[in-house]
């Protein structure tokens, strides 16, 4: 199995798509080879400055904790634990998080062993073993191993509360489907989707996929930001939270961290959309769902 990188520098870095591709071998995807970490760090570009957010080892320590915590469980269970903690450890702005080179470096230079462990497909009796998809190392934000977790935590957190993000990441269909959609940028929409999960209106993967498809299709005619307005964005809490990284402690293994002290999404807006989405869901067809009228 792919091992922890033998060389871990002091600071995080970024690596271009072209450079990253050179280190993604068939052996790595199959979990048989390690990343040539010394060679990789020779071409990687260390993050500028000397602030705490750029330190590599707190991120690696977090990965070690995740591997230890979930070694005996299904790897998918790690997403709900790791997403909010990765977000709170890195303390990035959205502009910074849009840098794909950072995520490629995390996957190849910091934790390729985690990527292989988390994303290697489960073997099937009638198939040859399959390797990790290349997009988990080098791919868009909704499929790349660490970018998907950061963006899920960012889009589903409710101000400082990571609880909704952890619950969303606990459902692979909610995590995998919604990150592809522009509609999830609207905070009350994201919170309304989680609320329907919390109320057990949607539970199975098929139900989540049907709900999200209906919500996305309805957005073509209904302007959710007008039906359920969000509060005006204030950048100061995020700036203060990022600045506080210089003195913050490592995130807890047992208690969810706290995000920026932003105002939560208005509850009235969330409730309005939750009621709307519940109605949309009632009208969609879900394979395997039995209607109340049919018993």
Backbone as numpy.savetxt, mean C-alpha at the origin, in Angstrom:
# Nx Ny Nz CAx CAy CAz Cx Cy Cz
16.19 -19.57 -1.10 15.34 -18.36 -1.10 16.22 -17.11 -1.10
15.77 -16.10 -1.81 16.50 -14.83 -1.86 16.77 -14.31 -0.45
17.98 -13.85 -0.21 18.40 -13.46 1.13 18.44 -11.94 1.28
18.60 -11.53 2.52 18.80 -10.13 2.87 20.04 -9.61 2.13
20.00 -8.37 1.62 21.17 -7.86 0.91 22.42 -7.90 1.79
23.54 -8.29 1.21 24.77 -8.36 1.99 25.34 -6.98 2.28
25.00 -6.00 1.45 25.50 -4.64 1.66 24.33 -3.69 1.81
24.24 -3.06 2.97 23.19 -2.08 3.24 23.86 -0.78 3.66
23.83 0.24 2.80 24.45 1.52 3.15 23.64 2.25 4.21
24.11 3.38 4.61 23.44 4.13 5.67 22.16 4.82 5.19
22.14 5.21 3.91 21.00 6.00 3.44 20.26 5.32 2.29
18.99 5.62 2.23 18.16 5.17 1.12 18.64 5.83 -0.17
18.20 5.29 -1.28 18.63 5.80 -2.58 17.50 5.63 -3.58
17.76 6.03 -4.78 16.84 5.80 -5.89 17.63 5.19 -7.04
16.92 4.48 -7.89 17.57 3.85 -9.02 16.64 3.94 -10.22
17.18 4.24 -11.38 16.35 4.42 -12.57 15.77 3.09 -13.03
14.73 3.16 -13.83 14.11 1.95 -14.36 15.11 1.12 -15.15
15.92 1.79 -15.98 16.88 1.07 -16.81 17.91 0.36 -15.96
18.40 1.03 -14.92 19.39 0.41 -14.05 18.77 -0.72 -13.23
17.57 -0.49 -12.72 16.91 -1.51 -11.91 16.67 -2.79 -12.71
16.30 -2.64 -13.98 16.00 -3.80 -14.81 17.18 -4.75 -14.92
18.39 -4.21 -14.84 19.59 -5.04 -14.97 19.76 -6.00 -13.80
19.11 -5.70 -12.67 19.28 -6.53 -11.48 18.10 -7.48 -11.26
17.12 -7.45 -12.14 15.96 -8.33 -12.01 16.16 -9.53 -12.93
16.72 -10.58 -12.39 17.03 -11.78 -13.16 15.93 -12.82 -12.97
15.95 -13.82 -13.85 15.01 -14.93 -13.71 15.24 -15.66 -12.39
16.50 -15.74 -11.98 16.80 -16.40 -10.70 16.25 -15.64 -9.52
16.30 -14.31 -9.57 15.73 -13.52 -8.50 14.22 -13.72 -8.43
13.56 -13.66 -9.58 12.10 -13.82 -9.61 11.68 -15.20 -9.12
12.53 -16.18 -9.33 12.25 -17.53 -8.86 12.64 -17.73 -7.41
13.31 -16.74 -6.81 13.74 -16.85 -5.42 15.00 -17.66 -5.24
15.75 -17.88 -6.34 16.97 -18.70 -6.26 18.24 -17.87 -6.16
18.16 -16.58 -6.48 19.34 -15.73 -6.50 19.14 -14.51 -5.61
20.27 -13.95 -5.18 20.26 -12.70 -4.43 20.54 -11.54 -5.38
20.22 -10.35 -4.93 20.57 -9.15 -5.69 22.04 -8.83 -5.44
22.74 -8.46 -6.48 24.15 -8.04 -6.34 24.16 -6.65 -5.71
24.07 -6.61 -4.40 23.81 -5.36 -3.70 24.96 -4.37 -3.78
26.18 -4.85 -3.80 27.32 -3.93 -3.92 27.29 -3.25 -5.28
27.09 -4.02 -6.32 27.01 -3.46 -7.67 25.82 -2.52 -7.80
24.71 -2.88 -7.20 23.51 -2.04 -7.29 23.76 -0.68 -6.64
24.41 -0.68 -5.49 24.63 0.59 -4.79 25.68 1.46 -5.47
26.44 0.89 -6.36 27.39 1.69 -7.12 26.68 2.55 -8.16
25.53 2.10 -8.65 24.80 2.85 -9.66 23.61 3.61 -9.07
23.21 3.26 -7.85 22.08 3.95 -7.21 22.50 5.36 -6.78
21.53 6.24 -6.69 21.77 7.63 -6.31 21.24 7.87 -4.90
22.12 8.00 -3.89 21.65 8.20 -2.52 20.77 9.45 -2.40
19.78 9.38 -1.52 18.93 10.54 -1.30 19.76 11.69 -0.74
19.42 12.87 -1.15 20.17 14.05 -0.72 19.94 14.34 0.76
20.89 15.06 1.35 20.75 15.50 2.73 21.19 14.47 3.73
20.94 14.78 5.00 21.31 13.87 6.08 20.19 13.76 7.11
18.96 14.03 6.69 17.84 13.97 7.63 17.47 12.53 7.95
16.70 12.37 9.02 16.33 11.05 9.51 15.52 10.26 8.49
14.73 10.95 7.71 13.85 10.24 6.77 14.63 9.46 5.72
15.85 9.84 5.49 16.65 9.17 4.47 17.46 7.99 4.98
17.36 7.69 6.27 18.13 6.58 6.83 17.54 5.25 6.39
18.40 4.35 5.99 17.95 3.05 5.47 17.57 2.07 6.57
18.32 2.03 7.64 18.17 0.95 8.60 16.82 0.94 9.34
16.18 2.07 9.64 14.83 1.97 10.21 13.85 1.25 9.31
13.99 1.44 7.99 13.12 0.74 7.05 13.44 -0.74 7.04
14.72 -1.08 7.00 15.11 -2.48 7.00 14.67 -3.16 8.29
14.81 -2.47 9.42 14.36 -3.04 10.69 12.87 -3.34 10.67
12.10 -2.45 10.04 10.66 -2.65 9.92 10.36 -3.90 9.09
11.10 -4.07 8.01 10.92 -5.25 7.18 11.26 -6.52 7.96
12.33 -6.46 8.74 12.70 -7.62 9.56 11.57 -7.98 10.53
10.96 -6.95 11.12 9.85 -7.20 12.02 8.68 -7.86 11.31
8.38 -7.38 10.10 7.27 -7.96 9.34 7.55 -9.43 9.01
8.77 -9.73 8.59 9.12 -11.11 8.27 9.01 -12.00 9.50
9.43 -11.49 10.63 9.35 -12.27 11.87 7.90 -12.44 12.31
7.13 -11.38 12.22 5.75 -11.39 12.70 4.85 -12.32 11.90
5.10 -12.42 10.60 4.16 -13.14 9.73 4.78 -14.36 9.05
5.92 -14.80 9.54 6.61 -15.92 8.91 5.75 -17.17 8.88
4.91 -17.37 9.89 4.12 -18.59 9.98 2.69 -18.40 9.49
2.40 -17.29 8.85 1.05 -17.03 8.35 1.09 -16.85 6.84
-0.07 -16.62 6.25 -0.11 -16.31 4.83 0.55 -14.96 4.61
1.43 -14.83 3.62 2.13 -13.56 3.40 1.20 -12.37 3.19
0.01 -12.59 2.62 -0.91 -11.48 2.40 -1.30 -10.79 3.70
-1.23 -11.52 4.81 -1.62 -10.93 6.10 -0.69 -9.80 6.51
0.50 -9.75 5.94 1.47 -8.72 6.31 1.09 -7.34 5.80
0.28 -7.26 4.75 -0.02 -5.96 4.15 -0.67 -5.00 5.14
-1.67 -5.47 5.87 -2.39 -4.58 6.79 -1.49 -4.09 7.92
-0.52 -4.89 8.30 0.42 -4.51 9.36 1.47 -3.54 8.82
2.01 -3.86 7.66 3.16 -3.11 7.16 2.77 -1.77 6.54
1.65 -1.68 5.84 1.32 -0.46 5.10 1.35 0.80 5.97
0.61 0.86 7.09 0.65 2.09 7.89 2.01 2.34 8.52
2.72 1.30 8.88 4.03 1.46 9.52 5.08 1.91 8.53
5.01 1.44 7.29 5.92 1.91 6.26 5.66 3.39 5.98
4.40 3.75 5.88 4.02 5.14 5.63 4.53 6.05 6.74
4.36 5.63 7.98 4.76 6.46 9.12 6.27 6.49 9.30
6.96 5.49 8.83 8.42 5.46 8.94 9.06 6.36 7.90
8.57 6.31 6.67 9.17 7.10 5.59 8.78 8.58 5.65
7.55 8.87 6.06 7.07 10.26 6.17 7.34 11.06 4.89
6.78 10.60 3.80 6.96 11.24 2.50 5.79 12.15 2.17
6.05 13.14 1.35 4.97 13.88 0.71 4.54 13.08 -0.51
3.39 13.41 -1.08 2.95 12.70 -2.28 3.90 12.95 -3.45
4.46 14.12 -3.51 5.42 14.41 -4.57 6.63 13.49 -4.45
7.13 13.32 -3.24 8.27 12.44 -3.03 7.90 10.99 -3.33
6.68 10.61 -2.95 6.25 9.22 -3.15 6.00 8.90 -4.61
5.89 9.92 -5.46 5.69 9.70 -6.88 6.98 9.30 -7.59
8.10 9.29 -6.88 9.40 8.92 -7.45 9.52 7.39 -7.48
9.28 6.80 -8.64 9.33 5.35 -8.76 10.71 4.79 -8.45
11.76 5.61 -8.64 13.11 5.14 -8.37 13.34 4.79 -6.92
12.66 5.47 -6.01 12.78 5.16 -4.58 12.19 3.78 -4.29
11.03 3.50 -4.84 10.37 2.21 -4.58 11.17 1.06 -5.21
11.74 1.30 -6.39 12.56 0.26 -7.00 13.78 -0.04 -6.13
14.35 1.00 -5.53 15.50 0.78 -4.66 15.10 0.02 -3.40
13.94 0.36 -2.83 13.49 -0.37 -1.65 13.33 -1.86 -1.95
12.78 -2.15 -3.13 12.54 -3.55 -3.48 13.82 -4.30 -3.78
14.78 -3.65 -4.42 16.01 -4.33 -4.84 17.17 -4.13 -3.87
17.29 -2.94 -3.31 18.45 -2.63 -2.48 18.23 -2.80 -1.00
16.97 -2.80 -0.56 16.68 -2.88 0.88 16.03 -4.20 1.26
15.07 -4.66 0.48 14.31 -5.83 0.93 13.86 -6.74 -0.21
14.75 -7.20 -1.08 14.33 -8.16 -2.10 13.84 -9.47 -1.50
14.38 -9.84 -0.35 13.93 -11.06 0.32 12.46 -10.96 0.71
12.05 -9.77 1.16 10.65 -9.58 1.52 9.76 -9.65 0.28
10.18 -9.03 -0.81 9.38 -9.04 -2.03 9.15 -10.46 -2.51
10.20 -11.26 -2.50 10.07 -12.65 -2.93 9.17 -13.43 -1.98
9.37 -13.24 -0.68 8.54 -13.95 0.30 7.07 -13.55 0.17
6.81 -12.25 0.04 5.43 -11.78 0.02 4.71 -12.09 -1.29
5.41 -12.02 -2.42 4.71 -12.07 -3.70 4.97 -13.32 -4.53
5.69 -14.27 -3.99 5.85 -15.52 -4.73 4.52 -16.26 -4.74
3.99 -16.61 -5.93 2.68 -17.28 -5.98 2.71 -18.62 -5.25
1.57 -18.95 -4.65 1.46 -20.25 -3.98 1.53 -21.36 -5.02
2.30 -22.40 -4.76 2.41 -23.49 -5.72 1.10 -24.26 -5.86
0.84 -24.70 -7.09 -0.34 -25.53 -7.34 0.13 -26.91 -7.77
-0.66 -27.89 -7.38 -0.25 -29.28 -7.59 -0.07 -29.61 -9.07
-0.86 -29.00 -9.92 -0.83 -29.37 -11.33 -0.05 -28.39 -12.19
0.75 -27.50 -11.55 1.51 -26.50 -12.29 2.96 -26.47 -11.82
3.84 -26.08 -12.73 5.23 -25.85 -12.33 5.29 -24.60 -11.45
6.24 -24.52 -10.54 6.36 -23.33 -9.67 6.51 -22.06 -10.50
5.81 -21.02 -10.08 5.87 -19.74 -10.77 6.68 -18.75 -9.95
7.35 -17.83 -10.64 8.15 -16.84 -9.97 7.37 -15.59 -9.64
8.02 -14.69 -8.93 7.43 -13.39 -8.60 7.27 -12.57 -9.87
6.18 -11.87 -9.99 5.97 -11.01 -11.15 6.98 -9.86 -11.12
7.52 -9.54 -12.26 8.53 -8.48 -12.37 7.99 -7.15 -11.85
6.70 -6.91 -12.02 6.10 -5.64 -11.61 6.15 -5.41 -10.11
6.44 -6.45 -9.34 6.56 -6.28 -7.89 7.86 -5.57 -7.53
8.87 -5.68 -8.38 10.12 -4.96 -8.18 10.13 -3.63 -8.93
9.63 -3.66 -10.15 9.70 -2.50 -11.03 8.35 -2.38 -11.72
7.47 -1.54 -11.17 6.14 -1.45 -11.74 5.40 -0.22 -11.26
4.18 -0.02 -11.72 3.38 1.14 -11.31 3.01 1.08 -9.84
2.52 2.20 -9.32 2.30 2.32 -7.87 1.27 1.32 -7.35
0.37 0.84 -8.20 -0.67 -0.06 -7.70 -0.24 -1.52 -7.73
0.96 -1.82 -8.24 1.44 -3.20 -8.23 2.81 -3.35 -7.58
3.65 -2.33 -7.59 4.99 -2.43 -7.01 4.89 -2.74 -5.51
5.71 -3.63 -5.03 5.55 -4.21 -3.69 5.39 -3.19 -2.58
6.21 -2.13 -2.58 6.17 -1.17 -1.48 5.38 0.08 -1.83
5.38 0.48 -3.09 4.59 1.65 -3.48 3.12 1.41 -3.20
2.62 0.20 -3.50 1.20 -0.09 -3.29 0.82 0.03 -1.81
1.71 -0.35 -0.93 1.42 -0.25 0.50 1.41 1.21 0.96
2.39 1.98 0.49 2.44 3.39 0.89 1.21 4.13 0.41
0.86 3.93 -0.86 -0.29 4.66 -1.41 -1.60 4.19 -0.78
-1.71 2.94 -0.44 -2.91 2.47 0.25 -3.04 3.15 1.60
-1.93 3.24 2.34 -1.97 3.92 3.64 -2.30 5.39 3.47
-1.76 6.01 2.45 -2.00 7.43 2.21 -3.45 7.70 1.83
-4.02 6.89 0.99 -5.35 7.16 0.46 -6.47 6.71 1.40
-6.20 5.71 2.23 -7.25 5.20 3.12 -7.13 5.69 4.56
-6.02 6.32 4.94 -5.96 6.85 6.31 -6.98 7.98 6.45
-7.48 8.16 7.66 -8.45 9.23 7.91 -7.78 10.25 8.80
-7.07 11.18 8.19 -6.26 12.10 8.97 -5.13 11.35 9.63
-5.05 11.46 10.95 -3.99 10.78 11.69 -4.29 9.31 11.94
-5.51 8.88 11.65 -5.96 7.53 11.98 -5.66 6.56 10.84
-4.77 5.61 11.09 -4.44 4.60 10.10 -5.38 3.40 10.16
-6.32 3.39 11.08 -7.21 2.24 11.21 -7.92 1.88 9.91
-8.55 2.84 9.22 -9.22 2.49 7.96 -8.25 1.94 6.92
-7.02 2.44 6.89 -6.04 1.95 5.94 -5.68 0.50 6.24
-5.49 0.17 7.51 -5.17 -1.21 7.88 -6.31 -2.14 7.51
-7.55 -1.70 7.72 -8.70 -2.54 7.39 -8.83 -2.71 5.88
-8.58 -1.66 5.13 -8.64 -1.76 3.67 -7.57 -2.72 3.15
-6.37 -2.64 3.72 -5.28 -3.50 3.28 -5.49 -4.95 3.72
-6.40 -5.17 4.65 -6.71 -6.52 5.08 -7.57 -7.27 4.08
-8.08 -6.56 3.08 -8.86 -7.19 2.02 -8.11 -7.01 0.70
-7.56 -8.07 0.17 -6.71 -7.96 -1.01 -7.44 -7.39 -2.22
-8.72 -7.66 -2.33 -9.47 -7.13 -3.46 -9.66 -5.63 -3.34
-9.91 -5.14 -2.13 -10.02 -3.70 -1.93 -8.69 -3.03 -2.22
-7.62 -3.62 -1.75 -6.28 -3.05 -1.95 -5.89 -3.07 -3.42
-6.10 -4.19 -4.08 -5.63 -4.34 -5.46 -6.46 -3.58 -6.48
-7.75 -3.43 -6.20 -8.65 -2.82 -7.18 -8.68 -1.31 -7.08
-8.80 -0.77 -5.88 -9.05 0.65 -5.72 -7.85 1.52 -6.09
-6.64 1.03 -5.89 -5.47 1.86 -6.16 -5.35 2.22 -7.64
-6.04 1.51 -8.50 -5.99 1.79 -9.93 -6.95 2.93 -10.33
-7.82 3.34 -9.41 -8.92 4.24 -9.76 -8.68 5.66 -9.25
-8.96 6.65 -10.08 -8.81 8.04 -9.67 -9.82 8.43 -8.59
-10.96 7.75 -8.56 -12.02 8.13 -7.63 -11.57 7.99 -6.18
-10.57 7.15 -5.92 -10.14 6.90 -4.55 -9.36 8.08 -3.99
-8.98 9.05 -4.82 -8.32 10.25 -4.32 -9.24 11.11 -3.48
-10.55 10.91 -3.62 -11.54 11.66 -2.83 -11.70 10.97 -1.48
-11.30 11.65 -0.40 -11.23 11.01 0.91 -12.57 10.45 1.40
-13.67 11.19 1.29 -14.94 10.59 1.73 -15.31 9.32 0.96
-14.94 9.23 -0.31 -15.19 8.01 -1.07 -14.41 6.84 -0.47
-13.13 7.07 -0.19 -12.31 6.01 0.40 -12.87 5.56 1.73
-13.27 6.51 2.57 -13.79 6.16 3.89 -15.15 5.47 3.79
-15.95 5.84 2.81 -17.26 5.20 2.64 -17.09 3.74 2.23
-16.11 3.45 1.38 -15.85 2.07 1.00 -15.44 1.23 2.21
-14.58 1.78 3.04 -14.17 1.05 4.24 -15.35 0.88 5.18
-16.20 1.88 5.28 -17.36 1.79 6.17 -18.28 0.66 5.76
-18.46 0.44 4.47 -19.29 -0.68 4.02 -18.66 -2.02 4.37
-17.33 -2.07 4.39 -16.66 -3.27 4.87 -16.87 -3.44 6.37
-16.72 -2.34 7.11 -16.89 -2.41 8.56 -18.29 -2.87 8.95
-19.29 -2.45 8.16 -20.69 -2.81 8.44 -21.06 -4.17 7.84
-20.06 -4.85 7.25 -20.23 -6.18 6.66 -21.26 -6.21 5.54
-21.45 -5.07 4.89 -22.30 -5.02 3.71 -21.58 -5.68 2.54
-20.27 -5.49 2.47 -19.44 -6.23 1.53 -18.36 -6.95 2.34
-18.14 -8.20 1.99 -17.15 -8.98 2.73 -16.25 -9.80 1.81
-16.83 -10.51 0.87 -16.03 -11.38 0.01 -15.32 -10.57 -1.07
-14.33 -11.21 -1.68 -13.62 -10.56 -2.77 -14.55 -10.20 -3.92
-15.47 -11.09 -4.27 -16.40 -10.81 -5.35 -17.27 -9.60 -5.02
-17.69 -9.51 -3.77 -18.54 -8.38 -3.38 -17.77 -7.07 -3.44
-16.54 -7.09 -2.96 -15.73 -5.88 -3.00 -15.50 -5.43 -4.44
-15.16 -6.37 -5.31 -14.92 -6.02 -6.71 -16.17 -5.47 -7.38
-17.33 -6.06 -7.07 -18.58 -5.57 -7.64 -18.90 -4.18 -7.13
-18.69 -3.94 -5.85 -18.94 -2.62 -5.27 -18.04 -1.57 -5.90
-16.75 -1.85 -5.96 -15.81 -0.87 -6.48 -16.10 -0.57 -7.95
-16.45 -1.59 -8.72 -16.79 -1.37 -10.13 -18.01 -0.48 -10.25
-19.01 -0.69 -9.40 -20.22 0.13 -9.45 -19.94 1.57 -9.04
-19.12 1.74 -8.02 -18.76 3.09 -7.56 -17.99 3.83 -8.63
-17.07 3.15 -9.27 -16.27 3.79 -10.31 -17.12 4.14 -11.52
-18.02 3.26 -11.92 -18.90 3.54 -13.06 -19.84 4.70 -12.76
-20.35 4.75 -11.54 -21.26 5.82 -11.16 -20.57 7.17 -11.13
-19.26 7.17 -10.88 -18.50 8.43 -10.82 -18.48 9.15 -12.16
-18.80 8.43 -13.25 -18.84 9.06 -14.56 -20.00 10.04 -14.69
-21.04 9.85 -13.88 -22.21 10.73 -13.95 -22.46 11.49 -12.65
-21.98 10.98 -11.54 -22.17 11.63 -10.25 -20.84 12.20 -9.77
-20.82 13.46 -9.38 -19.60 14.09 -8.90 -19.56 13.97 -7.38
-18.80 12.98 -6.92 -18.80 12.68 -5.49 -18.30 13.85 -4.65
-17.38 14.64 -5.20 -16.86 15.76 -4.42 -17.90 16.86 -4.22
-18.94 16.89 -5.06 -20.04 17.84 -4.87 -21.12 17.25 -3.97
-21.39 15.98 -4.12 -22.39 15.31 -3.28 -21.91 15.23 -1.84
-20.63 14.97 -1.68 -20.06 14.75 -0.35 -18.73 15.50 -0.26
-18.77 16.80 -0.02 -17.52 17.59 -0.03 -16.58 17.22 1.11
-15.31 17.37 0.82 -14.26 17.17 1.82 -13.90 18.54 2.40
-13.15 18.55 3.49 -12.66 19.81 4.04 -11.57 20.37 3.13
-11.34 21.65 3.20 -10.28 22.26 2.42 -8.92 21.77 2.92
-8.06 21.44 1.98 -6.77 20.86 2.35 -5.86 21.90 3.00
-5.25 21.51 4.11 -4.30 22.35 4.83 -2.95 21.62 4.83
-1.92 22.16 4.20 -0.63 21.46 4.11 0.19 21.49 5.40
-0.16 22.34 6.35 0.68 22.51 7.54 0.82 21.25 8.38
-0.25 20.47 8.63 -0.06 19.26 9.44 0.94 18.28 8.82
0.90 18.13 7.50 1.84 17.22 6.85 3.26 17.75 6.99
3.45 19.05 6.81 4.79 19.63 6.95 5.32 19.42 8.36
4.47 19.64 9.35 4.90 19.44 10.72 5.22 17.99 11.04
4.44 17.08 10.49 4.65 15.65 10.70 5.96 15.20 10.07
6.25 15.71 8.89 7.51 15.38 8.22 8.69 15.93 9.03
8.56 17.17 9.50 9.64 17.77 10.28 9.88 17.00 11.58
8.80 16.45 12.15 8.92 15.73 13.42 9.65 14.40 13.28
9.93 13.98 12.05 10.67 12.73 11.85 12.05 12.78 12.50
12.60 13.98 12.67 13.94 14.11 13.26 14.00 13.63 14.70
12.87 13.66 15.40 12.86 13.29 16.81 11.90 12.16 17.13
11.26 11.59 16.12 10.24 10.56 16.37 10.90 9.22 16.68
10.18 8.39 17.43 10.65 7.05 17.74 10.26 6.08 16.63
10.88 4.92 16.64 10.49 3.87 15.69 9.04 3.48 15.94
8.33 3.12 14.88 6.92 2.77 15.04 6.78 1.49 15.85
5.68 1.40 16.56 5.42 0.24 17.41 5.02 -0.98 16.59
5.41 -2.13 17.05 4.99 -3.37 16.41 3.54 -3.68 16.74
3.06 -3.23 17.90 1.76 -3.66 18.40 0.67 -2.60 18.28
1.03 -1.34 18.21 0.04 -0.26 18.18 0.22 0.52 16.87
-0.90 0.86 16.24 -0.81 1.61 14.99 -0.17 2.98 15.26
0.67 3.44 14.36 1.25 4.79 14.50 0.18 5.84 14.22
0.57 7.08 14.38 -0.33 8.19 14.06 0.24 8.96 12.87
-0.63 9.32 11.96 -0.22 10.08 10.79 -0.29 11.57 11.05
-0.25 12.36 10.00 -0.34 13.83 10.15 -1.66 14.22 10.82
-1.62 15.22 11.66 -2.82 15.64 12.39 -3.75 16.45 11.49
-4.15 15.83 10.40 -5.09 16.46 9.48 -6.52 16.24 9.95
-7.40 17.13 9.55 -8.81 16.98 9.91 -9.37 15.76 9.18
-10.10 14.88 9.87 -10.67 13.71 9.20 -11.67 14.10 8.13
-11.99 13.15 7.28 -13.04 13.38 6.28 -14.35 13.64 7.02
-15.16 14.59 6.57 -16.43 14.91 7.26 -17.33 13.68 7.36
-17.78 13.37 8.56 -18.59 12.17 8.76 -19.89 12.24 7.97
-20.47 13.42 7.87 -21.72 13.56 7.11 -21.50 13.18 5.65
-20.38 13.59 5.08 -20.08 13.24 3.70 -19.83 11.74 3.54
-19.13 11.16 4.49 -18.86 9.72 4.44 -20.17 8.94 4.53
-21.06 9.33 5.45 -22.34 8.64 5.60 -23.20 8.77 4.35
-23.18 9.95 3.75 -23.97 10.17 2.54 -23.51 9.23 1.43
-22.20 9.13 1.26 -21.68 8.25 0.22 -21.85 6.78 0.58
-21.73 6.45 1.84 -21.92 5.05 2.24 -23.34 4.60 1.91
-24.32 5.46 2.15 -25.71 5.12 1.82 -25.88 5.00 0.31
-25.26 5.91 -0.44 -25.34 5.84 -1.90 -24.69 4.57 -2.42
-23.52 4.25 -1.91 -22.80 3.07 -2.39 -23.53 1.79 -2.01
-24.17 1.77 -0.85 -24.94 0.60 -0.46 -26.08 0.36 -1.45
-26.71 1.46 -1.90 -27.76 1.33 -2.89 -27.23 0.84 -4.23
-26.07 1.34 -4.63 -25.46 0.87 -5.87 -25.14 -0.61 -5.79
-24.63 -1.02 -4.64 -24.24 -2.42 -4.48 -25.46 -3.34 -4.51
-26.58 -2.87 -3.97 -27.79 -3.69 -3.95 -28.28 -4.01 -5.36
-27.92 -3.15 -6.31 -28.41 -3.32 -7.69 -27.46 -4.09 -8.60
-26.27 -4.43 -8.10 -25.31 -5.12 -8.97 -25.41 -6.62 -8.77
-25.00 -7.33 -9.78 -25.00 -8.78 -9.73 -23.66 -9.29 -9.23
-23.72 -10.14 -8.22 -22.51 -10.74 -7.66 -22.65 -12.25 -7.74
-21.77 -12.89 -8.49 -21.85 -14.34 -8.65 -21.73 -15.02 -7.29
-22.66 -15.88 -7.00 -22.64 -16.60 -5.73 -23.46 -15.96 -4.64
-23.96 -14.72 -4.88 -24.77 -14.06 -3.85 -26.23 -14.47 -4.02
-26.85 -14.86 -2.94 -28.26 -15.23 -2.96 -29.07 -14.09 -2.41
-30.08 -13.65 -3.13 -30.90 -12.53 -2.70 -31.78 -12.93 -1.52
-32.20 -11.93 -0.74 -33.06 -12.19 0.41 -34.41 -12.76 -0.04
-34.88 -12.28 -1.22 -36.18 -12.76 -1.70 -36.14 -14.26 -2.02
-34.97 -14.74 -2.46 -34.86 -16.16 -2.81 -34.44 -17.00 -1.60
-34.13 -16.32 -0.50 -33.74 -17.02 0.71 -32.31 -17.45 0.70
